PDB file of C-alpha atoms and ligand atoms in Angstrom:
ATOM      1  CA  MET T   1     207.241  57.779  93.384  1.00  0.00           C
ATOM      2  CA  SER T   2     205.955  57.779  96.819  1.00  0.00           C
ATOM      3  CA  LYS T   3     207.876  59.160  99.708  1.00  0.00           C
ATOM      4  CA  VAL T   4     207.002  58.233 103.221  1.00  0.00           C
ATOM      5  CA  LYS T   5     209.069  58.379 106.324  1.00  0.00           C
ATOM      6  CA  ALA T   6     208.467  56.093 109.207  1.00  0.00           C
ATOM      7  CA  VAL T   7     208.910  58.334 112.385  1.00  0.00           C
ATOM      8  CA  ALA T   8     208.062  55.752 115.091  1.00  0.00           C
ATOM      9  CA  ALA T   9     205.804  52.751 115.678  1.00  0.00           C
ATOM     10  CA  GLY T  10     202.414  53.879 114.439  1.00  0.00           C
ATOM     11  CA  ILE T  11     203.572  57.156 113.018  1.00  0.00           C
ATOM     12  CA  TRP T  12     204.524  58.208 109.531  1.00  0.00           C
ATOM     13  CA  TRP T  13     205.572  61.492 107.846  1.00  0.00           C
ATOM     14  CA  VAL T  14     203.472  61.327 104.748  1.00  0.00           C
ATOM     15  CA  GLY T  15     203.451  64.988 103.390  1.00  0.00           C
ATOM     16  CA  GLY T  16     205.145  68.307 103.391  1.00  0.00           C
ATOM     17  CA  GLY T  17     207.349  70.741 101.357  1.00  0.00           C
ATOM     18  CA  SER T  18     211.096  71.365 101.913  1.00  0.00           C
ATOM     19  CA  TRP T  19     210.530  74.399 104.109  1.00  0.00           C
ATOM     20  CA  GLY T  20     213.127  76.480 102.396  1.00  0.00           C
ATOM     21  CA  GLY T  21     215.386  73.481 101.585  1.00  0.00           C
ATOM     22  CA  LEU T  22     215.720  72.015 105.032  1.00  0.00           C
ATOM     23  CA  THR T  23     213.694  68.774 104.529  1.00  0.00           C
ATOM     24  CA  GLU T  24     212.765  66.569 101.575  1.00  0.00           C
ATOM     25  CA  VAL T  25     209.559  67.374  99.611  1.00  0.00           C
ATOM     26  CA  LEU T  26     207.271  64.553 100.560  1.00  0.00           C
ATOM     27  CA  SER T  27     204.096  65.756  98.758  1.00  0.00           C
ATOM     28  CA  ASP T  28     204.427  69.259  97.301  1.00  0.00           C
ATOM     29  CA  GLU T  29     206.551  72.290  98.030  1.00  0.00           C
ATOM     30  CA  GLY T  30     203.923  74.528  99.368  1.00  0.00           C
ATOM     31  CA  SER T  31     202.541  72.167 102.165  1.00  0.00           C
ATOM     32  CA  GLY T  32     203.246  72.019 105.783  1.00  0.00           C
ATOM     33  CA  ASN T  33     203.959  68.691 107.388  1.00  0.00           C
ATOM     34  CA  VAL T  34     201.368  65.935 107.166  1.00  0.00           C
ATOM     35  CA  PHE T  35     201.615  63.064 109.644  1.00  0.00           C
ATOM     36  CA  LEU T  36     199.680  59.688 109.677  1.00  0.00           C
ATOM     37  CA  ILE T  37     199.037  58.020 113.037  1.00  0.00           C
ATOM     38  CA  GLY T  38     197.343  54.672 113.583  1.00  0.00           C
ATOM     39  CA  GLY T  39     197.173  51.020 112.656  1.00  0.00           C
ATOM     40  CA  GLN T  40     194.799  48.060 112.275  1.00  0.00           C
ATOM     41  CA  GLY T  41     192.631  49.816 109.578  1.00  0.00           C
ATOM     42  CA  GLU T  42     192.132  52.999 111.641  1.00  0.00           C
ATOM     43  CA  TYR T  43     194.240  56.019 110.894  1.00  0.00           C
ATOM     44  CA  ALA T  44     194.203  59.804 111.226  1.00  0.00           C
ATOM     45  CA  LEU T  45     195.974  62.527 109.233  1.00  0.00           C
ATOM     46  CA  ILE T  46     197.468  65.424 111.096  1.00  0.00           C
ATOM     47  CA  ASP T  47     197.042  68.516 108.919  1.00  0.00           C
ATOM     48  CA  ALA T  48     196.347  68.259 105.051  1.00  0.00           C
ATOM     49  CA  GLY T  49     198.857  70.321 103.261  1.00  0.00           C
ATOM     50  CA  MET T  50     197.966  71.959 100.013  1.00  0.00           C
ATOM     51  CA  PRO T  51     195.474  70.623  97.369  1.00  0.00           C
ATOM     52  CA  ASP T  52     198.320  69.902  94.911  1.00  0.00           C
ATOM     53  CA  GLY T  53     199.766  67.427  97.441  1.00  0.00           C
ATOM     54  CA  ALA T  54     196.633  65.542  98.270  1.00  0.00           C
ATOM     55  CA  ALA T  55     197.282  62.738  95.800  1.00  0.00           C
ATOM     56  CA  ALA T  56     200.823  62.177  96.998  1.00  0.00           C
ATOM     57  CA  VAL T  57     199.761  62.242 100.729  1.00  0.00           C
ATOM     58  CA  LEU T  58     197.319  59.400  99.991  1.00  0.00           C
ATOM     59  CA  ALA T  59     199.926  57.495  97.952  1.00  0.00           C
ATOM     60  CA  ASN T  60     202.369  57.899 100.824  1.00  0.00           C
ATOM     61  CA  ALA T  61     199.713  56.806 103.381  1.00  0.00           C
ATOM     62  CA  ALA T  62     198.960  53.696 101.150  1.00  0.00           C
ATOM     63  CA  VAL T  63     202.663  52.718 101.390  1.00  0.00           C
ATOM     64  CA  ALA T  64     202.386  53.036 105.172  1.00  0.00           C
ATOM     65  CA  GLY T  65     199.492  50.616 105.134  1.00  0.00           C
ATOM     66  CA  ALA T  66     196.516  52.973 105.208  1.00  0.00           C
ATOM     67  CA  ARG T  67     194.094  52.818 102.313  1.00  0.00           C
ATOM     68  CA  PRO T  68     191.841  56.056 101.825  1.00  0.00           C
ATOM     69  CA  ALA T  69     188.862  54.317 103.625  1.00  0.00           C
ATOM     70  CA  ASP T  70     191.082  53.479 106.551  1.00  0.00           C
ATOM     71  CA  ILE T  71     191.668  57.273 107.202  1.00  0.00           C
ATOM     72  CA  LYS T  72     188.870  58.100 109.597  1.00  0.00           C
ATOM     73  CA  ARG T  73     189.881  61.505 110.847  1.00  0.00           C
ATOM     74  CA  ILE T  74     191.642  64.660 109.706  1.00  0.00           C
ATOM     75  CA  ILE T  75     193.057  67.079 112.272  1.00  0.00           C
ATOM     76  CA  VAL T  76     193.397  70.718 111.313  1.00  0.00           C
ATOM     77  CA  THR T  77     195.974  72.135 113.763  1.00  0.00           C
ATOM     78  CA  HIS T  78     195.261  75.756 112.705  1.00  0.00           C
ATOM     79  CA  CYS T  79     193.647  77.906 109.963  1.00  0.00           C
ATOM     80  CA  HIS T  80     196.619  78.536 107.782  1.00  0.00           C
ATOM     81  CA  HIS T  81     196.517  77.628 104.152  1.00  0.00           C
ATOM     82  CA  ASP T  82     199.616  75.365 103.974  1.00  0.00           C
ATOM     83  CA  HIS T  83     198.127  73.192 106.643  1.00  0.00           C
ATOM     84  CA  LEU T  84     194.446  72.875 105.624  1.00  0.00           C
ATOM     85  CA  ALA T  85     193.812  73.838 102.033  1.00  0.00           C
ATOM     86  CA  GLY T  86     194.057  70.110 100.995  1.00  0.00           C
ATOM     87  CA  ALA T  87     191.565  69.035 103.588  1.00  0.00           C
ATOM     88  CA  PRO T  88     188.408  69.283 101.356  1.00  0.00           C
ATOM     89  CA  GLU T  89     190.003  67.110  98.697  1.00  0.00           C
ATOM     90  CA  LEU T  90     191.404  64.615 101.245  1.00  0.00           C
ATOM     91  CA  LYS T  91     187.991  64.551 102.999  1.00  0.00           C
ATOM     92  CA  ARG T  92     186.291  63.920  99.591  1.00  0.00           C
ATOM     93  CA  ARG T  93     188.625  60.912  98.828  1.00  0.00           C
ATOM     94  CA  THR T  94     188.623  59.355 102.280  1.00  0.00           C
ATOM     95  CA  GLY T  95     185.239  60.179 103.927  1.00  0.00           C
ATOM     96  CA  ALA T  96     187.291  61.183 107.074  1.00  0.00           C
ATOM     97  CA  ALA T  97     185.678  63.365 109.734  1.00  0.00           C
ATOM     98  CA  VAL T  98     187.486  66.687 110.356  1.00  0.00           C
ATOM     99  CA  ALA T  99     188.473  67.802 113.990  1.00  0.00           C
ATOM    100  CA  ALA T 100     189.467  71.396 114.721  1.00  0.00           C
ATOM    101  CA  SER T 101     189.292  73.935 117.589  1.00  0.00           C
ATOM    102  CA  GLU T 102     186.012  75.881 117.941  1.00  0.00           C
ATOM    103  CA  LEU T 103     187.427  79.076 116.455  1.00  0.00           C
ATOM    104  CA  ALA T 104     188.777  77.090 113.482  1.00  0.00           C
ATOM    105  CA  ALA T 105     185.566  75.319 113.044  1.00  0.00           C
ATOM    106  CA  ARG T 106     183.618  78.597 112.986  1.00  0.00           C
ATOM    107  CA  ALA T 107     186.072  80.087 110.442  1.00  0.00           C
ATOM    108  CA  LEU T 108     186.073  76.900 108.304  1.00  0.00           C
ATOM    109  CA  GLY T 109     182.203  76.872 108.475  1.00  0.00           C
ATOM    110  CA  GLY T 110     182.036  80.308 106.929  1.00  0.00           C
ATOM    111  CA  ASP T 111     181.492  82.551 109.988  1.00  0.00           C
ATOM    112  CA  ALA T 112     182.464  85.991 108.589  1.00  0.00           C
ATOM    113  CA  GLU T 113     183.666  87.360 111.837  1.00  0.00           C
ATOM    114  CA  ALA T 114     185.879  84.352 112.677  1.00  0.00           C
ATOM    115  CA  ARG T 115     187.260  84.294 109.063  1.00  0.00           C
ATOM    116  CA  LYS T 116     188.197  87.944 109.401  1.00  0.00           C
ATOM    117  CA  ARG T 117     189.883  87.300 112.642  1.00  0.00           C
ATOM    118  CA  LEU T 118     191.911  84.539 111.314  1.00  0.00           C
ATOM    119  CA  PHE T 119     192.751  86.449 108.099  1.00  0.00           C
ATOM    120  CA  ILE T 120     190.891  83.898 105.904  1.00  0.00           C
ATOM    121  CA  ARG T 121     189.701  85.962 102.912  1.00  0.00           C
ATOM    122  CA  ASP T 122     188.541  83.429 100.438  1.00  0.00           C
ATOM    123  CA  GLY T 123     188.479  79.760  99.758  1.00  0.00           C
ATOM    124  CA  ALA T 124     185.968  76.948 100.134  1.00  0.00           C
ATOM    125  CA  THR T 125     184.322  76.217 103.523  1.00  0.00           C
ATOM    126  CA  LEU T 126     185.045  72.904 105.298  1.00  0.00           C
ATOM    127  CA  GLU T 127     182.557  71.115 107.656  1.00  0.00           C
ATOM    128  CA  VAL T 128     184.094  70.168 110.923  1.00  0.00           C
ATOM    129  CA  GLU T 129     182.474  67.122 112.540  1.00  0.00           C
ATOM    130  CA  GLN T 130     184.417  67.289 115.874  1.00  0.00           C
ATOM    131  CA  VAL T 131     184.898  70.568 117.534  1.00  0.00           C
ATOM    132  CA  LEU T 132     187.744  70.393 120.107  1.00  0.00           C
ATOM    133  CA  ALA T 133     187.679  72.237 123.386  1.00  0.00           C
ATOM    134  CA  ASP T 134     190.509  72.205 125.856  1.00  0.00           C
ATOM    135  CA  GLY T 135     190.859  68.848 127.418  1.00  0.00           C
ATOM    136  CA  ASP T 136     188.590  66.991 124.874  1.00  0.00           C
ATOM    137  CA  GLN T 137     189.583  63.502 123.729  1.00  0.00           C
ATOM    138  CA  VAL T 138     190.018  62.714 120.027  1.00  0.00           C
ATOM    139  CA  ALA T 139     190.812  59.262 118.580  1.00  0.00           C
ATOM    140  CA  LEU T 140     193.745  59.091 116.315  1.00  0.00           C
ATOM    141  CA  GLY T 141     193.302  55.545 114.931  1.00  0.00           C
ATOM    142  CA  PRO T 142     193.399  53.321 118.055  1.00  0.00           C
ATOM    143  CA  TYR T 143     195.183  56.105 120.086  1.00  0.00           C
ATOM    144  CA  ALA T 144     193.423  58.490 122.342  1.00  0.00           C
ATOM    145  CA  PHE T 145     194.776  62.001 122.213  1.00  0.00           C
ATOM    146  CA  THR T 146     193.910  65.136 124.332  1.00  0.00           C
ATOM    147  CA  ALA T 147     193.322  68.485 122.849  1.00  0.00           C
ATOM    148  CA  MET T 148     194.929  71.625 124.311  1.00  0.00           C
ATOM    149  CA  LEU T 149     194.043  75.031 123.023  1.00  0.00           C
ATOM    150  CA  THR T 150     197.340  76.816 122.245  1.00  0.00           C
ATOM    151  CA  PRO T 151     196.826  80.341 120.922  1.00  0.00           C
ATOM    152  CA  GLY T 152     199.745  82.603 120.138  1.00  0.00           C
ATOM    153  CA  HIS T 153     200.917  81.795 116.559  1.00  0.00           C
ATOM    154  CA  ILE T 154     197.237  82.091 115.566  1.00  0.00           C
ATOM    155  CA  PRO T 155     194.283  82.318 118.000  1.00  0.00           C
ATOM    156  CA  ASP T 156     192.616  78.977 116.758  1.00  0.00           C
ATOM    157  CA  ALA T 157     195.708  76.794 117.202  1.00  0.00           C
ATOM    158  CA  VAL T 158     195.177  73.405 118.880  1.00  0.00           C
ATOM    159  CA  THR T 159     197.975  70.987 120.107  1.00  0.00           C
ATOM    160  CA  LEU T 160     197.268  67.323 120.660  1.00  0.00           C
ATOM    161  CA  THR T 161     199.044  64.989 123.071  1.00  0.00           C
ATOM    162  CA  GLY T 162     198.800  61.289 123.582  1.00  0.00           C
ATOM    163  CA  ASP T 163     200.589  57.914 123.874  1.00  0.00           C
ATOM    164  CA  VAL T 164     201.498  55.963 120.647  1.00  0.00           C
ATOM    165  CA  GLU T 165     203.080  52.511 121.439  1.00  0.00           C
ATOM    166  CA  GLY T 166     204.721  53.633 124.582  1.00  0.00           C
ATOM    167  CA  GLN T 167     205.880  56.988 123.498  1.00  0.00           C
ATOM    168  CA  LYS T 168     204.401  60.212 124.541  1.00  0.00           C
ATOM    169  CA  VAL T 169     203.667  62.359 121.479  1.00  0.00           C
ATOM    170  CA  VAL T 170     202.803  65.909 121.040  1.00  0.00           C
ATOM    171  CA  LEU T 171     201.501  67.410 117.700  1.00  0.00           C
ATOM    172  CA  THR T 172     202.272  71.141 117.824  1.00  0.00           C
ATOM    173  CA  GLY T 173     201.542  72.495 114.286  1.00  0.00           C
ATOM    174  CA  ASP T 174     203.215  75.793 113.974  1.00  0.00           C
ATOM    175  CA  THR T 175     202.905  76.631 117.665  1.00  0.00           C
ATOM    176  CA  ALA T 176     206.348  75.039 118.488  1.00  0.00           C
ATOM    177  CA  ILE T 177     208.574  73.937 115.603  1.00  0.00           C
ATOM    178  CA  GLY T 178     211.635  73.648 117.927  1.00  0.00           C
ATOM    179  CA  ASP T 179     215.327  73.109 117.094  1.00  0.00           C
ATOM    180  CA  GLN T 180     215.801  72.699 113.443  1.00  0.00           C
ATOM    181  CA  GLY T 181     219.379  72.365 112.281  1.00  0.00           C
ATOM    182  CA  PRO T 182     221.311  75.505 113.281  1.00  0.00           C
ATOM    183  CA  ALA T 183     217.988  77.361 114.175  1.00  0.00           C
ATOM    184  CA  LYS T 184     217.007  76.984 117.803  1.00  0.00           C
ATOM    185  CA  GLY T 185     213.603  77.246 119.253  1.00  0.00           C
ATOM    186  CA  VAL T 186     211.794  78.020 115.990  1.00  0.00           C
ATOM    187  CA  VAL T 187     208.136  79.114 116.386  1.00  0.00           C
ATOM    188  CA  GLY T 188     205.658  79.716 113.571  1.00  0.00           C
ATOM    189  CA  TRP T 189     205.796  83.175 111.881  1.00  0.00           C
ATOM    190  CA  LEU T 190     204.162  85.835 114.051  1.00  0.00           C
ATOM    191  CA  ASP T 191     201.914  88.381 112.283  1.00  0.00           C
ATOM    192  CA  GLY T 192     199.595  90.762 113.918  1.00  0.00           C
ATOM    193  CA  HIS T 193     197.184  90.470 110.784  1.00  0.00           C
ATOM    194  CA  TRP T 194     196.249  86.903 111.713  1.00  0.00           C
ATOM    195  CA  GLY T 195     196.227  87.645 115.464  1.00  0.00           C
ATOM    196  CA  SER T 196     199.587  86.447 116.568  1.00  0.00           C
ATOM    197  CA  ASN T 197     200.202  87.115 120.300  1.00  0.00           C
ATOM    198  CA  PRO T 198     203.761  86.352 121.692  1.00  0.00           C
ATOM    199  CA  LYS T 199     202.488  86.379 125.298  1.00  0.00           C
ATOM    200  CA  HIS T 200     199.755  83.901 124.486  1.00  0.00           C
ATOM    201  CA  LEU T 201     202.394  81.833 122.554  1.00  0.00           C
ATOM    202  CA  LEU T 202     204.822  81.765 125.512  1.00  0.00           C
ATOM    203  CA  ARG T 203     201.989  80.552 127.787  1.00  0.00           C
ATOM    204  CA  SER T 204     201.093  77.935 125.206  1.00  0.00           C
ATOM    205  CA  ILE T 205     204.701  76.749 124.877  1.00  0.00           C
ATOM    206  CA  GLU T 206     205.022  76.528 128.645  1.00  0.00           C
ATOM    207  CA  ARG T 207     201.913  74.375 128.785  1.00  0.00           C
ATOM    208  CA  ILE T 208     203.232  72.080 125.970  1.00  0.00           C
ATOM    209  CA  SER T 209     206.513  71.735 127.985  1.00  0.00           C
ATOM    210  CA  GLN T 210     204.550  70.290 130.870  1.00  0.00           C
ATOM    211  CA  CYS T 211     203.451  67.292 128.667  1.00  0.00           C
ATOM    212  CA  GLN T 212     207.013  65.998 128.860  1.00  0.00           C
ATOM    213  CA  ALA T 213     206.690  64.392 125.513  1.00  0.00           C
ATOM    214  CA  ASP T 214     209.232  61.939 123.932  1.00  0.00           C
ATOM    215  CA  LEU T 215     208.324  62.988 120.411  1.00  0.00           C
ATOM    216  CA  LEU T 216     207.320  66.372 118.966  1.00  0.00           C
ATOM    217  CA  LEU T 217     205.762  66.432 115.525  1.00  0.00           C
ATOM    218  CA  PRO T 218     205.791  70.008 114.187  1.00  0.00           C
ATOM    219  CA  GLY T 219     204.006  71.578 111.304  1.00  0.00           C
ATOM    220  CA  HIS T 220     207.264  72.257 109.483  1.00  0.00           C
ATOM    221  CA  GLY T 221     210.812  70.913 109.663  1.00  0.00           C
ATOM    222  CA  PHE T 222     211.931  67.566 111.187  1.00  0.00           C
ATOM    223  CA  PRO T 223     210.257  65.499 113.856  1.00  0.00           C
ATOM    224  CA  ILE T 224     212.096  66.102 117.257  1.00  0.00           C
ATOM    225  CA  GLN T 225     212.842  62.689 118.827  1.00  0.00           C
ATOM    226  CA  GLY T 226     213.886  62.109 122.541  1.00  0.00           C
ATOM    227  CA  ALA T 227     212.492  63.568 125.718  1.00  0.00           C
ATOM    228  CA  GLU T 228     215.696  65.666 126.286  1.00  0.00           C
ATOM    229  CA  LYS T 229     215.773  67.033 122.702  1.00  0.00           C
ATOM    230  CA  VAL T 230     211.947  67.936 122.983  1.00  0.00           C
ATOM    231  CA  ARG T 231     212.562  69.595 126.382  1.00  0.00           C
ATOM    232  CA  GLN T 232     215.422  71.676 124.971  1.00  0.00           C
ATOM    233  CA  SER T 233     213.612  72.596 121.820  1.00  0.00           C
ATOM    234  CA  LEU T 234     210.651  73.883 123.896  1.00  0.00           C
ATOM    235  CA  GLU T 235     212.878  75.770 126.292  1.00  0.00           C
ATOM    236  CA  HIS T 236     214.582  77.410 123.293  1.00  0.00           C
ATOM    237  CA  CYS T 237     211.100  78.321 121.909  1.00  0.00           C
ATOM    238  CA  ALA T 238     210.230  79.911 125.345  1.00  0.00           C
ATOM    239  CA  GLU T 239     213.582  81.771 125.513  1.00  0.00           C
ATOM    240  CA  ARG T 240     212.941  83.180 122.068  1.00  0.00           C
ATOM    241  CA  LEU T 241     209.520  84.523 123.075  1.00  0.00           C
ATOM    242  CA  ARG T 242     210.888  86.001 126.329  1.00  0.00           C
ATOM    243  CA  GLN T 243     213.586  87.766 124.373  1.00  0.00           C
ATOM    244  CA  LEU T 244     210.919  89.094 121.979  1.00  0.00           C
ATOM    245  CA  LEU T 245     208.772  90.193 124.845  1.00  0.00           C
ATOM    246  CA  ALA T 246     211.685  91.994 126.497  1.00  0.00           C
ATOM    247  CA  ILE T 247     211.891  94.498 123.662  1.00  0.00           C
ATOM    248  CA  PRO T 248     210.255  97.505 125.272  1.00  0.00           C
ATOM    249  CA  ASP T 249     208.874  99.104 122.041  1.00  0.00           C
ATOM    250  CA  LEU T 250     207.670  95.915 120.544  1.00  0.00           C
ATOM    251  CA  GLY T 251     204.139  97.149 120.412  1.00  0.00           C
ATOM    252  CA  THR T 252     205.175 100.051 118.071  1.00  0.00           C
ATOM    253  CA  MET T 253     207.281  97.743 115.847  1.00  0.00           C
ATOM    254  CA  MET T 254     204.637  95.155 114.926  1.00  0.00           C
ATOM    255  CA  PRO T 255     200.909  95.290 114.714  1.00  0.00           C
ATOM    256  CA  LEU T 256     200.615  92.761 117.466  1.00  0.00           C
ATOM    257  CA  ASP T 257     197.860  92.637 119.949  1.00  0.00           C
ATOM    258  CA  LEU T 258     199.691  92.709 123.322  1.00  0.00           C
ATOM    259  CA  ALA T 259     196.603  92.956 125.445  1.00  0.00           C
ATOM    260  CA  ASP T 260     196.676  90.686 128.615  1.00  0.00           C
TER     261      ASP T 260
HETATM  262 ZN1   ZN N   1     200.785  78.657 110.592  1.00  0.00          ZN
END
């Protein structure tokens, strides 16, 4: 049975796991959130989830009105398995073009150095048709979004922002997950092995805050709706990072790269 949640005009939540029991499983348990944006026969998927969830993602997208051939683009927010492992299968079934940051594109294309840096040890390669630099435009269906490079959770992370039917939307992946139930200001897991950097993450979150979005679509957990809730969530994320960075011996506690 398909499960799809309409988030706002032109936006559907079509895939994802429960994230430890917080949300409903929409595609398969191992997947990060997958969103569908678009209309009038032109749609884009934001992230791809895991391969086991690909069929469910497409079934959910069909309920929202997007046939596989209507899905023209797949955005990879960052090179973590739970967000992109399903992309080759979704690309094969839809013919969609993949868009990702330059670092992600190099890693996904098989560049050994980039793969090592992002802790990608195995798995198939994925051709990226649109390489996103900071400030680049990318079409999500009929809507023009702007790419913002937002390293911190992982160096290759990209955030997209744009207007959908009068709402300012920001797609943050794991860079900012925000207030989720009792947990305030959640950010994606930080791990020095895949290049997390809390200073870079704080800077990225401050940039995302400047977008003053009405709707934040994170890589896990619930969408955050309303300009004030989005603002609070991002402020809580920033506070969390400032507290982490205030720990004087952080560098000896975690294998994090604290340079610059
Ligand atoms: Zn991640």
